[in-house]
Backbone as JSON Lines, residues from 0, in Angstrom:
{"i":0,"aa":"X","n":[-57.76,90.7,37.88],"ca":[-58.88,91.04,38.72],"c":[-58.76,92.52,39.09]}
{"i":1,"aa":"X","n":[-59.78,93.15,38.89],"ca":[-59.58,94.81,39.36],"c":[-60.36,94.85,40.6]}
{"i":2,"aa":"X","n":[-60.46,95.8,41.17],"ca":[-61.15,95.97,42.63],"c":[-62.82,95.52,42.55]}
{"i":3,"aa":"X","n":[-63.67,95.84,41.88],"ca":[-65.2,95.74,41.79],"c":[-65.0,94.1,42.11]}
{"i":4,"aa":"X","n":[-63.99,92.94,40.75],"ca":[-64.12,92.22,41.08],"c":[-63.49,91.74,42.22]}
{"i":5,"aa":"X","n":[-62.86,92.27,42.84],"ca":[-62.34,91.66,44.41],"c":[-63.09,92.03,45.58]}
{"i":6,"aa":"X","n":[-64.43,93.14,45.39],"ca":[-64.93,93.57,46.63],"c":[-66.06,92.5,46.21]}
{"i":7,"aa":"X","n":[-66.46,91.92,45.3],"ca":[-67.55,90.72,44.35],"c":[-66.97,89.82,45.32]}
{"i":8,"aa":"X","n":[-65.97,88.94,45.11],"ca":[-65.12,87.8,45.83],"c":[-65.3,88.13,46.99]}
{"i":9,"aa":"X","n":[-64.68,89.21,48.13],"ca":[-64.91,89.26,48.87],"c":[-66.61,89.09,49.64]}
{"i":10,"aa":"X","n":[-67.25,89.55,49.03],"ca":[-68.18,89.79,49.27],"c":[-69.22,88.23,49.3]}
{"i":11,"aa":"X","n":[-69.22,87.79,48.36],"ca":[-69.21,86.26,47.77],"c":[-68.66,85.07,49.3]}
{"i":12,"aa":"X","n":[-67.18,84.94,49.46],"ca":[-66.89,84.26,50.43],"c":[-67.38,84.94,51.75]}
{"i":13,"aa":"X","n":[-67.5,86.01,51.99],"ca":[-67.68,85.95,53.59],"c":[-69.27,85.89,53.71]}
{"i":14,"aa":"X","n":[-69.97,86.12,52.33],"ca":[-71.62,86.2,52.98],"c":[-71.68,88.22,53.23]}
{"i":15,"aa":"X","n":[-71.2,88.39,53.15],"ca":[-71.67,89.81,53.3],"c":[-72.0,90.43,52.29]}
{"i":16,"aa":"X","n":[-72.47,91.96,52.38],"ca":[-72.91,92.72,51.52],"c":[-71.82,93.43,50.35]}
{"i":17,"aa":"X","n":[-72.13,93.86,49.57],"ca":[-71.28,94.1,48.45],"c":[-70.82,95.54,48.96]}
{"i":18,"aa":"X","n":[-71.05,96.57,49.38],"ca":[-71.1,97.46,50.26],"c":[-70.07,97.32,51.8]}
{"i":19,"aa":"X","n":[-70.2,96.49,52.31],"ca":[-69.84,96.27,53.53],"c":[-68.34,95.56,52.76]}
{"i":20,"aa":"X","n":[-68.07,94.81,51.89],"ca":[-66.68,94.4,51.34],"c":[-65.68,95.41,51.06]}
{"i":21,"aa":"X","n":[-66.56,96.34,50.27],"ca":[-66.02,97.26,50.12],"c":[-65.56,98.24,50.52]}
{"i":22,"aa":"X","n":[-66.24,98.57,51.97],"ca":[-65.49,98.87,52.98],"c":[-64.46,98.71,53.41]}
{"i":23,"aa":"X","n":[-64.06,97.27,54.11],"ca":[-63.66,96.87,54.53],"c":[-62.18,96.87,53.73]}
{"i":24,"aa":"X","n":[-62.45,96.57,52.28],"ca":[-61.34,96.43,51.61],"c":[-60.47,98.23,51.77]}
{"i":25,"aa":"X","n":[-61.49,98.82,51.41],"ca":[-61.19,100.67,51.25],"c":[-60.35,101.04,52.69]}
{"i":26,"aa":"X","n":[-60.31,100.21,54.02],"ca":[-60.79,100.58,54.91],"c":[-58.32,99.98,55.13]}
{"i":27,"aa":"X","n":[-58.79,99.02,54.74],"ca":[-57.45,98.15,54.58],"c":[-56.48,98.92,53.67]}
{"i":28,"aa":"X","n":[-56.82,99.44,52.55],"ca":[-56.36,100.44,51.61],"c":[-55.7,101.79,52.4]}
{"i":29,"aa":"X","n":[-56.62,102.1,52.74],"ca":[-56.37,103.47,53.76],"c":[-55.36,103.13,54.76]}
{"i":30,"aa":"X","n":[-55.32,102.19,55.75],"ca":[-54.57,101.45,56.8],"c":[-52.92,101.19,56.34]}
{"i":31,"aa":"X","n":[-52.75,100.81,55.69],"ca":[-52.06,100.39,54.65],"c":[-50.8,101.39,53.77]}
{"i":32,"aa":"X","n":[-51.43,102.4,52.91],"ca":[-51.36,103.7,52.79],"c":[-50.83,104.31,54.09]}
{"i":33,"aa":"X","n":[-51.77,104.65,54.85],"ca":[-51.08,105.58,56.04],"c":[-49.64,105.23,56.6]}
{"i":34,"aa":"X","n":[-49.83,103.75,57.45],"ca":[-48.4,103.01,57.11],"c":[-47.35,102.91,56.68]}
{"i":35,"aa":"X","n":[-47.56,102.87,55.68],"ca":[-46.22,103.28,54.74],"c":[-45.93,104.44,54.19]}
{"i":36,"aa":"X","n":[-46.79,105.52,54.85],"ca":[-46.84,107.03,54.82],"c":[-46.01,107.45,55.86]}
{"i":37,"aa":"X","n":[-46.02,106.34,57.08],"ca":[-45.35,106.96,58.49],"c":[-43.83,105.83,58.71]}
{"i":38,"aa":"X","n":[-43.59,105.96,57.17],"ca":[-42.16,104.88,56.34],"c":[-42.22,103.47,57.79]}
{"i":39,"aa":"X","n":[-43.18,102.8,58.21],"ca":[-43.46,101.54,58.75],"c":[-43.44,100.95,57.62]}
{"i":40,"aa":"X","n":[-43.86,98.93,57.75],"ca":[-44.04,98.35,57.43],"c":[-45.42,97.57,57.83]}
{"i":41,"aa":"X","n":[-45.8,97.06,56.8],"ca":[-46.97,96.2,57.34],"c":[-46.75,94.43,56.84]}
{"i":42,"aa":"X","n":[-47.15,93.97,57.81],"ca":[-46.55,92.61,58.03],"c":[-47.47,91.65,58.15]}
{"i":43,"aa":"X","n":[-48.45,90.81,57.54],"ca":[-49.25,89.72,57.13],"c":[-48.71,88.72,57.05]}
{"i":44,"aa":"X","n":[-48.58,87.68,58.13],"ca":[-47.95,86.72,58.34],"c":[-48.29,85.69,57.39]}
{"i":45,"aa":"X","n":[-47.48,84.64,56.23],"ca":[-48.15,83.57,55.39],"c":[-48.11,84.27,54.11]}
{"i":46,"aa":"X","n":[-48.55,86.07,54.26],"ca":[-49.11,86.47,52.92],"c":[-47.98,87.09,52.39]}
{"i":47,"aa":"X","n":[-47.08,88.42,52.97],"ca":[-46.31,88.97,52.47],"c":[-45.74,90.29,53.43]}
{"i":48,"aa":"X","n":[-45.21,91.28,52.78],"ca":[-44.61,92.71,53.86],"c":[-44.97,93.97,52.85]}
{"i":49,"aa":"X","n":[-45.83,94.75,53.15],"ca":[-45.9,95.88,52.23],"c":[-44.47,96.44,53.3]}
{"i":50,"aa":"X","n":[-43.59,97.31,51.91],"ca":[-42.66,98.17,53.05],"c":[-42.52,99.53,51.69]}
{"i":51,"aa":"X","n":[-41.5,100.06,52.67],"ca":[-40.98,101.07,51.84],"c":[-39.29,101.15,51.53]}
{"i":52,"aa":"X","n":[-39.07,101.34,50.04],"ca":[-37.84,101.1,49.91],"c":[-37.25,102.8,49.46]}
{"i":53,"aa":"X","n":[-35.88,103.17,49.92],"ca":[-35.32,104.18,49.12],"c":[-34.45,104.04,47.92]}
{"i":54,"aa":"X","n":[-35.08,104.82,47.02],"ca":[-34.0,105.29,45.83],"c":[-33.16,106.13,45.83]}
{"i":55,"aa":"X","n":[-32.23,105.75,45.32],"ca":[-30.89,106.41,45.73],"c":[-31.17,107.94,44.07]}
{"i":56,"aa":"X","n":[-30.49,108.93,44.95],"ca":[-30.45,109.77,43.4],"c":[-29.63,109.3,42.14]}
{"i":57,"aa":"X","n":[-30.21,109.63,41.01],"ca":[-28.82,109.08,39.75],"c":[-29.48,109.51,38.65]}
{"i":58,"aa":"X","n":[-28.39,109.86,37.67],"ca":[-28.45,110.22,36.48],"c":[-29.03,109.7,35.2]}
{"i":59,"aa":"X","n":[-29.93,109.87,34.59],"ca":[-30.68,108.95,33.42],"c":[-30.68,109.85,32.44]}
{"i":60,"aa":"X","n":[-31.07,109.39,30.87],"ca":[-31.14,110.58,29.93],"c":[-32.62,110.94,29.69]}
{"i":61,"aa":"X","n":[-32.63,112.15,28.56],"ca":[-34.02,112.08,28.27],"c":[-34.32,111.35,26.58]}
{"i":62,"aa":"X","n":[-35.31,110.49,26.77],"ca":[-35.08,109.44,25.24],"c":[-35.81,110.53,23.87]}
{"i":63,"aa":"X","n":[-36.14,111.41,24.67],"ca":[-36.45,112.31,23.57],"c":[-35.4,113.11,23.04]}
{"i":64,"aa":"X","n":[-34.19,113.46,23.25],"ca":[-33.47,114.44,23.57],"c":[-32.23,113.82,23.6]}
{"i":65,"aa":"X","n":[-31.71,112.89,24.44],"ca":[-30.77,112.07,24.73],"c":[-29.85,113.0,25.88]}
{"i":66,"aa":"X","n":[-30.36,114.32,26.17],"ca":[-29.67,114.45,27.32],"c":[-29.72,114.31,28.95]}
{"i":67,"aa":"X","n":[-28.44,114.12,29.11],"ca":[-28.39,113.92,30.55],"c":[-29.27,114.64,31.65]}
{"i":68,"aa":"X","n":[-29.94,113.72,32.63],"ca":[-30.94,114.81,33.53],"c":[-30.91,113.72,35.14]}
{"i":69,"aa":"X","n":[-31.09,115.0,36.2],"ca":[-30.51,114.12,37.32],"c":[-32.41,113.5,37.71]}
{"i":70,"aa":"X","n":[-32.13,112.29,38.12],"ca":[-33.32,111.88,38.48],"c":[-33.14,111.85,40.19]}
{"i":71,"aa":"X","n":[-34.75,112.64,41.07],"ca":[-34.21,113.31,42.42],"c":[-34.48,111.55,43.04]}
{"i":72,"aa":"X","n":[-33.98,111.4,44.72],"ca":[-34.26,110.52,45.48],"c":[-35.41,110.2,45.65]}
{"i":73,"aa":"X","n":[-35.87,108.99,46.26],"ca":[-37.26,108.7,46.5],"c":[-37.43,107.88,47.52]}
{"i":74,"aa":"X","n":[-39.07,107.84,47.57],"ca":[-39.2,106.61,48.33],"c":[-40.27,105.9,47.85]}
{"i":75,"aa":"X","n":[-39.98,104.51,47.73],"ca":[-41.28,103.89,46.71],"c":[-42.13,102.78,47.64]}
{"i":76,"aa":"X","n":[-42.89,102.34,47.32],"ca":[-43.8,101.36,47.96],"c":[-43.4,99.86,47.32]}
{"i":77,"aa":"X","n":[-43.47,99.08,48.45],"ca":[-42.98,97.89,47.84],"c":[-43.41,96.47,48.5]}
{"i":78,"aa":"X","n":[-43.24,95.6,47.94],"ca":[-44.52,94.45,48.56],"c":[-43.23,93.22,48.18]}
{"i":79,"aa":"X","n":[-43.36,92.92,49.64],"ca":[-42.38,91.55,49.11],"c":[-43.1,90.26,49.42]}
{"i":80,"aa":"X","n":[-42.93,89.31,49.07],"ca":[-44.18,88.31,49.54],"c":[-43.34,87.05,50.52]}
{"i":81,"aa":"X","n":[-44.77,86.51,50.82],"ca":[-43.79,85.28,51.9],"c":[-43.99,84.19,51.68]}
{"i":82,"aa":"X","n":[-43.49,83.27,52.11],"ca":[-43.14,81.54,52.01],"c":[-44.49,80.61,51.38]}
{"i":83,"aa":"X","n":[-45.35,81.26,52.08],"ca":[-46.61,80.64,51.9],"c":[-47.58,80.89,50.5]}
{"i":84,"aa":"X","n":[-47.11,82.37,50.4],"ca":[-48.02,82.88,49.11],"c":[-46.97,82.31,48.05]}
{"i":85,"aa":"X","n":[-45.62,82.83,47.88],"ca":[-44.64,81.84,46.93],"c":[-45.07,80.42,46.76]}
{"i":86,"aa":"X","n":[-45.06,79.55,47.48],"ca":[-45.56,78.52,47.53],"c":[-46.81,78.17,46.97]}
{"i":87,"aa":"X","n":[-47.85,79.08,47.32],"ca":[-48.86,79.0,46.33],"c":[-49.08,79.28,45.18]}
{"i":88,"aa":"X","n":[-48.27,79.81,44.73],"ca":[-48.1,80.68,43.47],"c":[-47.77,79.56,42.47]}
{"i":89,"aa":"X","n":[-46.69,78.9,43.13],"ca":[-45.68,77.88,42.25],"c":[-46.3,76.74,42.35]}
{"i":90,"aa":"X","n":[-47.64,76.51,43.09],"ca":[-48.13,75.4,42.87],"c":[-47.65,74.3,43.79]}
């Protein structure tokens, strides 16, 4: 499912406008984003935890080349899910 069709769905179950979903969704996007911009977590009880995880620095090669090159630290975005959505998943 890509976004058009999820602001469709959305839009579909609540009765609202296709416009106004899409908001709302953009609106959650942004929320979301910022969040884990200000290294918080966001926490949806049932559904899951957007968080942020760090990468540690370390050494990888280049597959073109095969030489050694340092890859720098990071911080990545990361979504862990919860009891309820697992559960749904697995049926």
């Amino acid at each position: 499912m890509n976004k058009q069709e999820l602001v469709n769905a959305i839009a579909e179950d609540t009765g609202t406008t296709k416009a106004a979903a899409e908001a709302a969704l953009n609106s959650f996007i942004a929320q979301v984003s910022k969040t884990l911009k200000n290294n918080e977590s966001v926490v949806l009880a049932g559904f899951g935890t957007f968080e942020v995880r760090s990468r540690a620095a370390r050494s990888g090669r280049n597959p073109q080349t095969g030489a050694t090159i340092e890859i720098a630290a990071s911080k990545v975005p990361a979504f862990k899910p919860g009891a309820a959505l697992k559960k749904e998943v697995n049926g």
